[in-house]
Coordinates of N, CA and C and ligand atoms in Angstrom, one line a residue:
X1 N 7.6 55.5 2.4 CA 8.7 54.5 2.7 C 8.7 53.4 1.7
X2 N 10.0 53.2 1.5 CA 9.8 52.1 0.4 C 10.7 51.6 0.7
X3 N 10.8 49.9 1.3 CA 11.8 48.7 1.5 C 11.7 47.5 0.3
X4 N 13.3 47.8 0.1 CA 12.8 47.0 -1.9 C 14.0 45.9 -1.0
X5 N 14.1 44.7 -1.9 CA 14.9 43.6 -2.0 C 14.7 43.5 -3.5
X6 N 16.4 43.3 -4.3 CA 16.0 43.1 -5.6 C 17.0 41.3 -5.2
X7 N 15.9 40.7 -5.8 CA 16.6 39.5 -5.5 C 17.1 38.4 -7.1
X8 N 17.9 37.4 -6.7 CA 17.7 36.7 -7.8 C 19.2 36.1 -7.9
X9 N 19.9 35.2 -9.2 CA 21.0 35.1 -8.9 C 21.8 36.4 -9.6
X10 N 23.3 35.9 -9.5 CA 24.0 36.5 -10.2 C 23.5 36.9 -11.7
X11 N 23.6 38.0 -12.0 CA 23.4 38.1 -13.4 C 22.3 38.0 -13.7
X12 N 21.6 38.5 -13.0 CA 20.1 38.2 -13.2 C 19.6 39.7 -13.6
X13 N 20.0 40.6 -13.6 CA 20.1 42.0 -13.9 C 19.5 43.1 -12.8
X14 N 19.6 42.4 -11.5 CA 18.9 43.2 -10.7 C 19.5 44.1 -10.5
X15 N 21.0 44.3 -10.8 CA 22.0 45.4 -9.9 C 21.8 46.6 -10.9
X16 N 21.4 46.3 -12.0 CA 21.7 47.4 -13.2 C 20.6 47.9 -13.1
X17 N 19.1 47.2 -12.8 CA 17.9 47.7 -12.4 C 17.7 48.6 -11.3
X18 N 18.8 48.0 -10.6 CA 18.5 49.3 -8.7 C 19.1 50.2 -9.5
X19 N 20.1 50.4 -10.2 CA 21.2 51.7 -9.8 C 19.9 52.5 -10.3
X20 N 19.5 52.3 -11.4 CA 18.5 53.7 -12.1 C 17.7 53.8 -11.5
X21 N 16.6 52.5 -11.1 CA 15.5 52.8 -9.9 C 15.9 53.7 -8.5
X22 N 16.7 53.2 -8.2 CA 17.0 54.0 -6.5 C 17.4 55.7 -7.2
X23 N 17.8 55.9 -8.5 CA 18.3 57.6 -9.0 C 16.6 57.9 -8.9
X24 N 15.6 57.1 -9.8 CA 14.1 57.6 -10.1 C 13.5 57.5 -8.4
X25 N 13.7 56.7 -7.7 CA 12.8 56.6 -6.6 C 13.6 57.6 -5.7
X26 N 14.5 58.1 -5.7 CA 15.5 58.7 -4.3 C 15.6 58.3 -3.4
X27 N 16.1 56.6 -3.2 CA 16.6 56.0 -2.5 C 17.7 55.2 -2.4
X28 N 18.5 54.9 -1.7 CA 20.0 54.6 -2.2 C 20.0 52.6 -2.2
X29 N 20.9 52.5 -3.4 CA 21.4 51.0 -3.6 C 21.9 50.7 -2.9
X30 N 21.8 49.6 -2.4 CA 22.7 49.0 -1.4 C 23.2 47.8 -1.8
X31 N 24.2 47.5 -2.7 CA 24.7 46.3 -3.3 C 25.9 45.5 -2.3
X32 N 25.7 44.5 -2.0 CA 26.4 43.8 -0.4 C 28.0 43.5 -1.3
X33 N 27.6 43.3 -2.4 CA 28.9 42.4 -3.3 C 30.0 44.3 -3.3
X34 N 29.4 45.3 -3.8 CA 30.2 46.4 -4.4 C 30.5 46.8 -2.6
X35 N 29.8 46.9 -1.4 CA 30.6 46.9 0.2 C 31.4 46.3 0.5
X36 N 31.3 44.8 0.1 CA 32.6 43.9 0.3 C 33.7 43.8 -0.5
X37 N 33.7 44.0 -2.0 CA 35.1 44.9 -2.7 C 35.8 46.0 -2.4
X38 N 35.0 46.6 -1.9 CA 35.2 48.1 -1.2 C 36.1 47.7 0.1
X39 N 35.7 47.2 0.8 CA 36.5 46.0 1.7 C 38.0 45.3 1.4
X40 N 37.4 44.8 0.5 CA 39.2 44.2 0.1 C 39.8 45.2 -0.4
X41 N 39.4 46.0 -1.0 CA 40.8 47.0 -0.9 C 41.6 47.5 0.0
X42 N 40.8 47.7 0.7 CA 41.5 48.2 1.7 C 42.9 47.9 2.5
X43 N 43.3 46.2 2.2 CA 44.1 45.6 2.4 C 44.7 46.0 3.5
X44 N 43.6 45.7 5.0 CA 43.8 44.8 6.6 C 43.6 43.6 6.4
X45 N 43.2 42.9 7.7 CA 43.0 42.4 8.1 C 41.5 41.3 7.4
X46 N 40.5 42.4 8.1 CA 39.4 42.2 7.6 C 38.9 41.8 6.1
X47 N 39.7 42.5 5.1 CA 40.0 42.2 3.7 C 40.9 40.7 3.0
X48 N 41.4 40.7 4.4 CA 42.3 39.0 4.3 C 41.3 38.5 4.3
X49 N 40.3 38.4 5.3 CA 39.6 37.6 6.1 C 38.3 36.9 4.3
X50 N 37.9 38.4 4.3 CA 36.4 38.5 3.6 C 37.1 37.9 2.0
X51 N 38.2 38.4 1.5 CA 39.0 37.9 -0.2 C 38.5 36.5 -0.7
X52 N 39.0 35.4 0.2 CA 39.1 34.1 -0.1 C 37.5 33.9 -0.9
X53 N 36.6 34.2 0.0 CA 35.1 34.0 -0.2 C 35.1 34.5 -1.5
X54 N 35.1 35.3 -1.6 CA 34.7 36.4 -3.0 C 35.0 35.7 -4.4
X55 N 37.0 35.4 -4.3 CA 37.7 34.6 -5.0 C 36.9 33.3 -5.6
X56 N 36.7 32.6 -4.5 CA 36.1 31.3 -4.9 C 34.7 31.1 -4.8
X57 N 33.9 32.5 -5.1 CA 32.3 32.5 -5.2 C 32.3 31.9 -4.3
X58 N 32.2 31.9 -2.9 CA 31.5 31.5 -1.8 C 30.8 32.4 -1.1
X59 N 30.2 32.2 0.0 CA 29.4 33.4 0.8 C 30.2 33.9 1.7
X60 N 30.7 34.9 2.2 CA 31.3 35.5 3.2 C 30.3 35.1 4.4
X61 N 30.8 35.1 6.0 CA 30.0 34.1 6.8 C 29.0 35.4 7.3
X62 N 27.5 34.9 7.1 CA 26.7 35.4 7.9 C 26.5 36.6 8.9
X63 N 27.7 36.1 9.8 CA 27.5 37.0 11.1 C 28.1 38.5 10.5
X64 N 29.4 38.5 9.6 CA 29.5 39.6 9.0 C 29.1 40.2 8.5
X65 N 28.8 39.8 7.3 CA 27.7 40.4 6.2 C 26.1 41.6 7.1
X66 N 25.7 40.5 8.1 CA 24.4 41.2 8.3 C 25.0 42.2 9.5
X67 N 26.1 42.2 10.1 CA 26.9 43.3 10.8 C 27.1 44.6 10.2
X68 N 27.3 44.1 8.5 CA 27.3 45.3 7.8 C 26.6 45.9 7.4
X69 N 25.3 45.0 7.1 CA 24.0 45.8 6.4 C 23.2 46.3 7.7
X70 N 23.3 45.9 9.1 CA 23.2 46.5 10.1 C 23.0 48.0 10.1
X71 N 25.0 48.1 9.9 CA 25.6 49.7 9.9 C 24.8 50.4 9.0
X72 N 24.6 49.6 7.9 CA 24.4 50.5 6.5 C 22.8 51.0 6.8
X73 N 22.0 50.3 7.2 CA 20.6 50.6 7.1 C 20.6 51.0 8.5
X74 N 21.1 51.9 9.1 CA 21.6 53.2 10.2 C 21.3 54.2 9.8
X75 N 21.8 54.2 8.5 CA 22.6 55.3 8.3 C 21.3 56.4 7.9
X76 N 21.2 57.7 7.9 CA 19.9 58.8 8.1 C 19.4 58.6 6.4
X77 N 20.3 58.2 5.4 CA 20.3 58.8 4.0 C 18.9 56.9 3.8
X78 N 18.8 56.1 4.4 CA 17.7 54.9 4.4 C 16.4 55.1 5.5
X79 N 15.8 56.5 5.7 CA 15.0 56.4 6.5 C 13.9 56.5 5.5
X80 N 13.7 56.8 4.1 CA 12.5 57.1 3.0 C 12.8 55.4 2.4
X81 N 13.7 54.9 2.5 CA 13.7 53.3 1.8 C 14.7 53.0 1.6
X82 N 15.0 52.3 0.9 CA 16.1 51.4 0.0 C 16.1 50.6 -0.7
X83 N 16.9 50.1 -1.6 CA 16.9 49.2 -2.5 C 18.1 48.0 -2.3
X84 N 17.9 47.0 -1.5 CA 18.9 45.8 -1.1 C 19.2 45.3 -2.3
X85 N 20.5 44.9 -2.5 CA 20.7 44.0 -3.9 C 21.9 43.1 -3.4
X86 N 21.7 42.1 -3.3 CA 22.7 40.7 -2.9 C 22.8 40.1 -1.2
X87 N 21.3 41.1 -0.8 CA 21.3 40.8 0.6 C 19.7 40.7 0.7
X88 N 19.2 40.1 1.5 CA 19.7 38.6 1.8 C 19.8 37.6 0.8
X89 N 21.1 36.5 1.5 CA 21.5 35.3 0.8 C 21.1 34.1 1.3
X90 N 20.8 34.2 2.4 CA 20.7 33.0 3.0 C 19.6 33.3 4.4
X91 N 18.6 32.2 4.4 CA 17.6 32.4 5.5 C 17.8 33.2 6.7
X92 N 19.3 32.6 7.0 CA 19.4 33.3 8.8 C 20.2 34.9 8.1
X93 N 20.2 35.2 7.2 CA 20.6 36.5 7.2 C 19.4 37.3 7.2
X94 N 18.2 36.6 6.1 CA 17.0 37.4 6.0 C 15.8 37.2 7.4
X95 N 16.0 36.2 8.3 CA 15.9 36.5 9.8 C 16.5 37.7 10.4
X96 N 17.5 37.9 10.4 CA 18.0 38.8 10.9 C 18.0 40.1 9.9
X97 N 17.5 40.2 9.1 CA 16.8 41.2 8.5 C 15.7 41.6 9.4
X98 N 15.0 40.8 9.3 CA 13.4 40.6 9.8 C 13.3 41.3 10.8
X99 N 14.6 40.5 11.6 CA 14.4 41.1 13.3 C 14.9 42.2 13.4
X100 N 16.0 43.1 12.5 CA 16.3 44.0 12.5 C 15.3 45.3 12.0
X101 N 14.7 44.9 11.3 CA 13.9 46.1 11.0 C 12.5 46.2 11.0
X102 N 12.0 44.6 12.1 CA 11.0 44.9 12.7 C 9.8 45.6 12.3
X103 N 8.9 45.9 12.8 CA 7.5 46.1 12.5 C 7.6 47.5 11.8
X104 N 8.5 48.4 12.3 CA 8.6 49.9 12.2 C 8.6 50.3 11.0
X105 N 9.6 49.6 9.9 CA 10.5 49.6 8.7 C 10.3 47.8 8.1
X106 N 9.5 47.7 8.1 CA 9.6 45.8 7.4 C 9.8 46.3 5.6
X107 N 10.1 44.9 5.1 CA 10.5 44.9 3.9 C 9.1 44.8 3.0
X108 N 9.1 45.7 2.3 CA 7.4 45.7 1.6 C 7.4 44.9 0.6
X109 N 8.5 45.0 -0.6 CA 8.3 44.3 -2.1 C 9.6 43.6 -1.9
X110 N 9.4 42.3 -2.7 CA 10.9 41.2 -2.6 C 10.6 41.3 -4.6
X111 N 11.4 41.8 -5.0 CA 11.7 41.9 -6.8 C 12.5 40.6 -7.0
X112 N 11.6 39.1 -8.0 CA 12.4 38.5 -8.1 C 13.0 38.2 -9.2
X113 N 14.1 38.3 -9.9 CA 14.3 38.4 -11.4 C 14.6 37.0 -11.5
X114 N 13.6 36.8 -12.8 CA 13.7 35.3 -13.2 C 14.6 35.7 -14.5
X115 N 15.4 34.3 -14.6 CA 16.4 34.7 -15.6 C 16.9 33.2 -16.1
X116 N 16.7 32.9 -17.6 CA 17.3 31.8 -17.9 C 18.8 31.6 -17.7
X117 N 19.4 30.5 -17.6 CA 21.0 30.3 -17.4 C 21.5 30.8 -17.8
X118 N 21.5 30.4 -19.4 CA 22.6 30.5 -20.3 C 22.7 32.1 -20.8
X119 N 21.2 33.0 -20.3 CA 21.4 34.7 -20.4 C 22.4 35.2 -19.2
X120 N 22.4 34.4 -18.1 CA 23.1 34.5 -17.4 C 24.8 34.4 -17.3
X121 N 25.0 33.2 -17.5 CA 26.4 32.8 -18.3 C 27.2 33.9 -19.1
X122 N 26.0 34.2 -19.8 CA 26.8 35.4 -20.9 C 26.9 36.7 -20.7
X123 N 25.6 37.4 -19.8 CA 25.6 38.3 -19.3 C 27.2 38.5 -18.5
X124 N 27.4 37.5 -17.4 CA 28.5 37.7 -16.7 C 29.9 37.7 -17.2
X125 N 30.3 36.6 -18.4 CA 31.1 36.6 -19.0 C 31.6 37.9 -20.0
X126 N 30.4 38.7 -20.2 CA 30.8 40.1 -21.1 C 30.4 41.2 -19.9
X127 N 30.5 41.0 -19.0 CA 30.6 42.2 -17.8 C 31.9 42.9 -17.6
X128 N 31.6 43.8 -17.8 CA 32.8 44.9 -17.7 C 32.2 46.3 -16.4
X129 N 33.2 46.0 -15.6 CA 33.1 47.4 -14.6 C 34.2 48.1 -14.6
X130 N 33.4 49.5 -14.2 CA 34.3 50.2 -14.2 C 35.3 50.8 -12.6
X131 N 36.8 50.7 -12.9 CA 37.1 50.6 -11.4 C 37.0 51.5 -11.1
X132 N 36.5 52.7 -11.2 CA 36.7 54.1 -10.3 C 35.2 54.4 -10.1
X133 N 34.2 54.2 -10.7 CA 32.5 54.5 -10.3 C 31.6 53.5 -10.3
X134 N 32.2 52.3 -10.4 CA 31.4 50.9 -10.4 C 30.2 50.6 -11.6
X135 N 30.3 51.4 -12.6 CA 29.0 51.5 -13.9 C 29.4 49.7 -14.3
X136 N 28.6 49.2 -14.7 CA 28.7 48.4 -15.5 C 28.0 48.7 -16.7
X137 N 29.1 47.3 -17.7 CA 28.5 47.5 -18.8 C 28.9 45.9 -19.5
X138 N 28.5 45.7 -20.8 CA 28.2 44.7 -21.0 C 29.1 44.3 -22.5
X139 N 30.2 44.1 -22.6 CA 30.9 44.1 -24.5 C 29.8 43.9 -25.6
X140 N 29.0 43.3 -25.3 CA 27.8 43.2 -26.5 C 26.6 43.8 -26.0
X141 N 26.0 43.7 -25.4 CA 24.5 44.1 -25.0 C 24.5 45.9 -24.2
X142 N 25.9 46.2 -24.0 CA 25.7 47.5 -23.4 C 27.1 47.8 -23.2
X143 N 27.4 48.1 -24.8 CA 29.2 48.5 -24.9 C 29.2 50.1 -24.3
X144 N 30.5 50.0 -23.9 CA 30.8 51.5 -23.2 C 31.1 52.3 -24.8
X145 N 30.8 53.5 -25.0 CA 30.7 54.7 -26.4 C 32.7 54.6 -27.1
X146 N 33.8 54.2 -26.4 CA 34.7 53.8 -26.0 C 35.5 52.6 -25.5
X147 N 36.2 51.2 -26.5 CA 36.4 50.6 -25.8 C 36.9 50.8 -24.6
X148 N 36.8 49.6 -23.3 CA 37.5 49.8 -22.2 C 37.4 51.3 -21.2
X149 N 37.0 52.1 -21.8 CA 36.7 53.6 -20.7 C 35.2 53.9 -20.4
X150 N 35.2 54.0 -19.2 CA 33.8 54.1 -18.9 C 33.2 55.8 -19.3
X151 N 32.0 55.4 -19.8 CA 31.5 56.7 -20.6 C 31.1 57.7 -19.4
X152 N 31.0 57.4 -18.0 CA 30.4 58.5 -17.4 C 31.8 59.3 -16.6
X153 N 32.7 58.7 -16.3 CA 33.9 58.9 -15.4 C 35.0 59.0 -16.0
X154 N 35.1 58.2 -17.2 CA 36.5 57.8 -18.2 C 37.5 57.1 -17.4
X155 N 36.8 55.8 -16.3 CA 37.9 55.6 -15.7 C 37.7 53.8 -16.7
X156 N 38.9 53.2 -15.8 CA 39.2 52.2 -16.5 C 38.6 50.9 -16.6
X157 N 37.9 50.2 -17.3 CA 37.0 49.1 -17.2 C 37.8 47.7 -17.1
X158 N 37.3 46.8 -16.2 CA 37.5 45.8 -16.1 C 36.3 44.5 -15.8
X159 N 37.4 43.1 -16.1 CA 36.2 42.0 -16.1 C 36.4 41.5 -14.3
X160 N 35.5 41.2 -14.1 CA 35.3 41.4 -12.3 C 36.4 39.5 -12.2
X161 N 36.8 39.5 -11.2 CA 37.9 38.1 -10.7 C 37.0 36.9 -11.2
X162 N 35.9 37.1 -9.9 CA 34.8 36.5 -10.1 C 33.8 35.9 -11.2
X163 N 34.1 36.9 -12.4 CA 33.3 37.0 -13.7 C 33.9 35.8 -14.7
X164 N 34.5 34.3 -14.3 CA 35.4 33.4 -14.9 C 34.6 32.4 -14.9
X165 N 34.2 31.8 -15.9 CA 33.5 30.3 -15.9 C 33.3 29.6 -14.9
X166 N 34.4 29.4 -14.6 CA 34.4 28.0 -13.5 C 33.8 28.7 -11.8
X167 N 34.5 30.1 -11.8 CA 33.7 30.6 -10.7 C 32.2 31.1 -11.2
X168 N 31.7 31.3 -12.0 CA 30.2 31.8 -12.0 C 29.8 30.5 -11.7
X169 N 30.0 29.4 -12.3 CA 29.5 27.8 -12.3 C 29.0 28.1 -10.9
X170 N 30.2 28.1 -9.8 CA 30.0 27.9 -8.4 C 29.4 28.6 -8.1
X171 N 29.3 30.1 -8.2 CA 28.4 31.0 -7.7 C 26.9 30.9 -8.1
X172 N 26.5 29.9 -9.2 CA 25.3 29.9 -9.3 C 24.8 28.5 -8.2
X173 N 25.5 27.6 -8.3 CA 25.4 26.3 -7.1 C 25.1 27.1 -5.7
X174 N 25.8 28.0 -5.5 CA 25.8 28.3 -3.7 C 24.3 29.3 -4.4
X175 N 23.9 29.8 -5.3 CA 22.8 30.9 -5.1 C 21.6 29.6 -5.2
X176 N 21.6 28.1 -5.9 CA 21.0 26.9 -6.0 C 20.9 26.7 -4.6
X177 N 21.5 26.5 -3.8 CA 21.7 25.7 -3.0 C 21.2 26.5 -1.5
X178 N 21.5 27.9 -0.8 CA 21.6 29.1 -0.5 C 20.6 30.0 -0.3
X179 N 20.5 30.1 -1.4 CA 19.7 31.7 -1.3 C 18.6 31.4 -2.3
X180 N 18.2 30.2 -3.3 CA 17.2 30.1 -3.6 C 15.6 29.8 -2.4
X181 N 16.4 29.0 -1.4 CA 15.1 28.8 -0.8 C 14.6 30.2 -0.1
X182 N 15.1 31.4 -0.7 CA 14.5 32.7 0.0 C 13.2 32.9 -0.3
X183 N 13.2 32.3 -1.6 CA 11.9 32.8 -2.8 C 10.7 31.9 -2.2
X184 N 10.8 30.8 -1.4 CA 9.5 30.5 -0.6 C 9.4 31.2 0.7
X185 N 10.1 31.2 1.3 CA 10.3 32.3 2.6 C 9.7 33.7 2.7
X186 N 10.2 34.3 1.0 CA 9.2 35.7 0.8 C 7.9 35.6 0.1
X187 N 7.7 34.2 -0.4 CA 6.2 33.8 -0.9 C 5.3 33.5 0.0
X188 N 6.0 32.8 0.9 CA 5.0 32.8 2.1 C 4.7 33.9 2.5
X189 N 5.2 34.9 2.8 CA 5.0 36.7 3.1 C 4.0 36.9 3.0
X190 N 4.0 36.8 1.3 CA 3.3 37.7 0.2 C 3.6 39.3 0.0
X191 N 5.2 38.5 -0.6 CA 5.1 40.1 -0.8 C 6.6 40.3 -2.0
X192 N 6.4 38.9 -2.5 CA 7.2 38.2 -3.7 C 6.8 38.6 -4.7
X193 N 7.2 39.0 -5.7 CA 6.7 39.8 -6.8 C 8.5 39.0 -8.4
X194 N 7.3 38.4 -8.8 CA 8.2 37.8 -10.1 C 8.2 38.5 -11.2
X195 N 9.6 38.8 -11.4 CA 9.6 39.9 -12.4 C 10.7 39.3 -13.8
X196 N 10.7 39.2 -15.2 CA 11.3 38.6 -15.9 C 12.8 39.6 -16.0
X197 N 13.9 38.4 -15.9 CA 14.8 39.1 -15.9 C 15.6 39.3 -17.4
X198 N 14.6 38.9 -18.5 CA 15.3 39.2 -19.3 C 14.6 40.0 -20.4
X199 N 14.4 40.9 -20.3 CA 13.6 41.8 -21.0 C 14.6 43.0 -21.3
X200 N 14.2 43.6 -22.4 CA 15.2 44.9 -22.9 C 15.6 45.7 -21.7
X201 N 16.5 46.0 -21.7 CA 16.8 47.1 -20.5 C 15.4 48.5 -20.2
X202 N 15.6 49.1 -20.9 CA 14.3 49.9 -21.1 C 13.1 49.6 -20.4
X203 N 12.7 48.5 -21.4 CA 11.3 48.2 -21.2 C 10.9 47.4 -19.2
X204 N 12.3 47.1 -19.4 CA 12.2 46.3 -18.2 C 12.4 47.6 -16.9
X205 N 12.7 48.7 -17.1 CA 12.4 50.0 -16.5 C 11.8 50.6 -16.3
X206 N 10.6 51.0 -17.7 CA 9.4 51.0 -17.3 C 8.9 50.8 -16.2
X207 N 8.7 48.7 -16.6 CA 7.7 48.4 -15.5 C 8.1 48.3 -14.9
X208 N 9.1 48.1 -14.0 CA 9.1 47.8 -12.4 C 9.4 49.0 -12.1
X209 N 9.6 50.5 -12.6 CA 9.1 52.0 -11.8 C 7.5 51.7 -11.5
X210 N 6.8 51.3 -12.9 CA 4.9 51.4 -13.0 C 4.9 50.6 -11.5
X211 N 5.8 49.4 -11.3 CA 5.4 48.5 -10.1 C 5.5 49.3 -8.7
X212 N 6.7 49.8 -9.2 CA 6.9 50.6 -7.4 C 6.4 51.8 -7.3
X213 N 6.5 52.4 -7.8 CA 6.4 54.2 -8.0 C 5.1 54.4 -6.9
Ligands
AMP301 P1 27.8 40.1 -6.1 O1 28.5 41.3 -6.4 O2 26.4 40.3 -5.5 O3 27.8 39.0 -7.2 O4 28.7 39.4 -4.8 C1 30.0 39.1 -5.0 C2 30.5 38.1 -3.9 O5 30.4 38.8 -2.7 C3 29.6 36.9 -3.7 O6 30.0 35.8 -4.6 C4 30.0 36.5 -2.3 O7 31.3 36.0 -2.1 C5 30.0 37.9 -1.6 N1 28.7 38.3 -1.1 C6 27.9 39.3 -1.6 N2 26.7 39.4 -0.9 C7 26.8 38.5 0.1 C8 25.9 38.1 1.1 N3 24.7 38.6 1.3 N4 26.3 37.0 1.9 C9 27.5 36.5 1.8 N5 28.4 36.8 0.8 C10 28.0 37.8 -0.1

């Protein structure tokens, strides 16, 4: 059993790290940001509700969010592990983590990617996703073989709403403000594990398979 948390802010590369780890480990990603887009499409109710947040880098409220990672970590395909990525954000969500998965299934390794700003800043501003398989990619650091088409799907790439100066600004304040004090919360644990977030893609695959495997 393996219970992973890839933690860290935005852009810190932890999302690009689960996708391949959870293919090598055979456990599935569970990215809270790519459930809640998935969401606004949908265009109810619910997607009125959850948009505004998203839009203006804010946190979608609590009670929802862990409603959904509830469902998700149900589901039969998370009984060998999983890989959390943008969940938990905030103390009383990773409480209700806690309490949710209890003694039986507790969370073993908290991955924290440490990541200077300004690799961040740029990382996000040259992010390109793809809208039909969610690959990301990067205009300089990890161009698609093809402008604009994603090399695995050939569907069409885009820069995320979110991915705009003035909102990453914010979204790095609410991860300041938020969801940093998680990293004493899982230090107290012991079970925090600091991991550099800016190291070559590759190399930075390696180790944290050598860590979990
Ligand atoms: P991400 O793809 O992880 O950068 O998330 C995109 C946006 O989804 C965030 O800026 C929030 O608005 C929302 N979001 C993602 N995860 C959470 C969470 N655990 N709690 C509240 N809001 C979240």
């Amino acid at each position: 059993m393996k219970n992973l948390i890839f933690f860290g802010p935005p852009g810190a590369g932890k999302g690009t790290q689960a996708v391949s780890l959870s293919k090598k480990l055979g456990i599935p990603h569970i990215a809270m940001g790519d459930i809640l887009r998935e969401m606004v499409k949908q265009n109810n109710l619910l997607a009125e509700r959850v948009k505004p947040y998203i839009q203006k880098g804010e946190l979608v409220p609590d009670q929802l969010v862990i409603e959904i990672i509830k469902r998700r970590l149900d589901r039969l395909d998370c009984k060998e592990g999983f890989i959390l990525d943008g969940f938990p954000r905030t103390i009383k969500q990773a409480e209700a983590l806690d309490e949710y998965s209890g003694k039986e299934r507790p969370i073993q390794k908290v991955i924290n990617f440490v990541t200077p700003e300004d690799l961040i800043i740029s990382r996000l501003t040259g992010r390109r996703v793809c809208r039909n398989c969610g690959a990301n990619y990067h205009i300089k650091n990890m161009p698609p073989r093809e402008e604009g088409i994603c090399d695995r799907c050939r569907g069409d790439l885009y820069a995320r709403e979110d991915d705009h100066e003035e909102t990453i600004i914010k979204r790095l304040q609410v991860y300041n403000e938020e969801t940093r004090p998680l990293i004493e919360y899982y230090n107290d644990k012991g079970i925090l594990i600091n991991f550099p977030g800016d190291l070559p893609l590759e190399e930075a695959q390696e180790k944290l398979f050598g860590l979990l495997k």
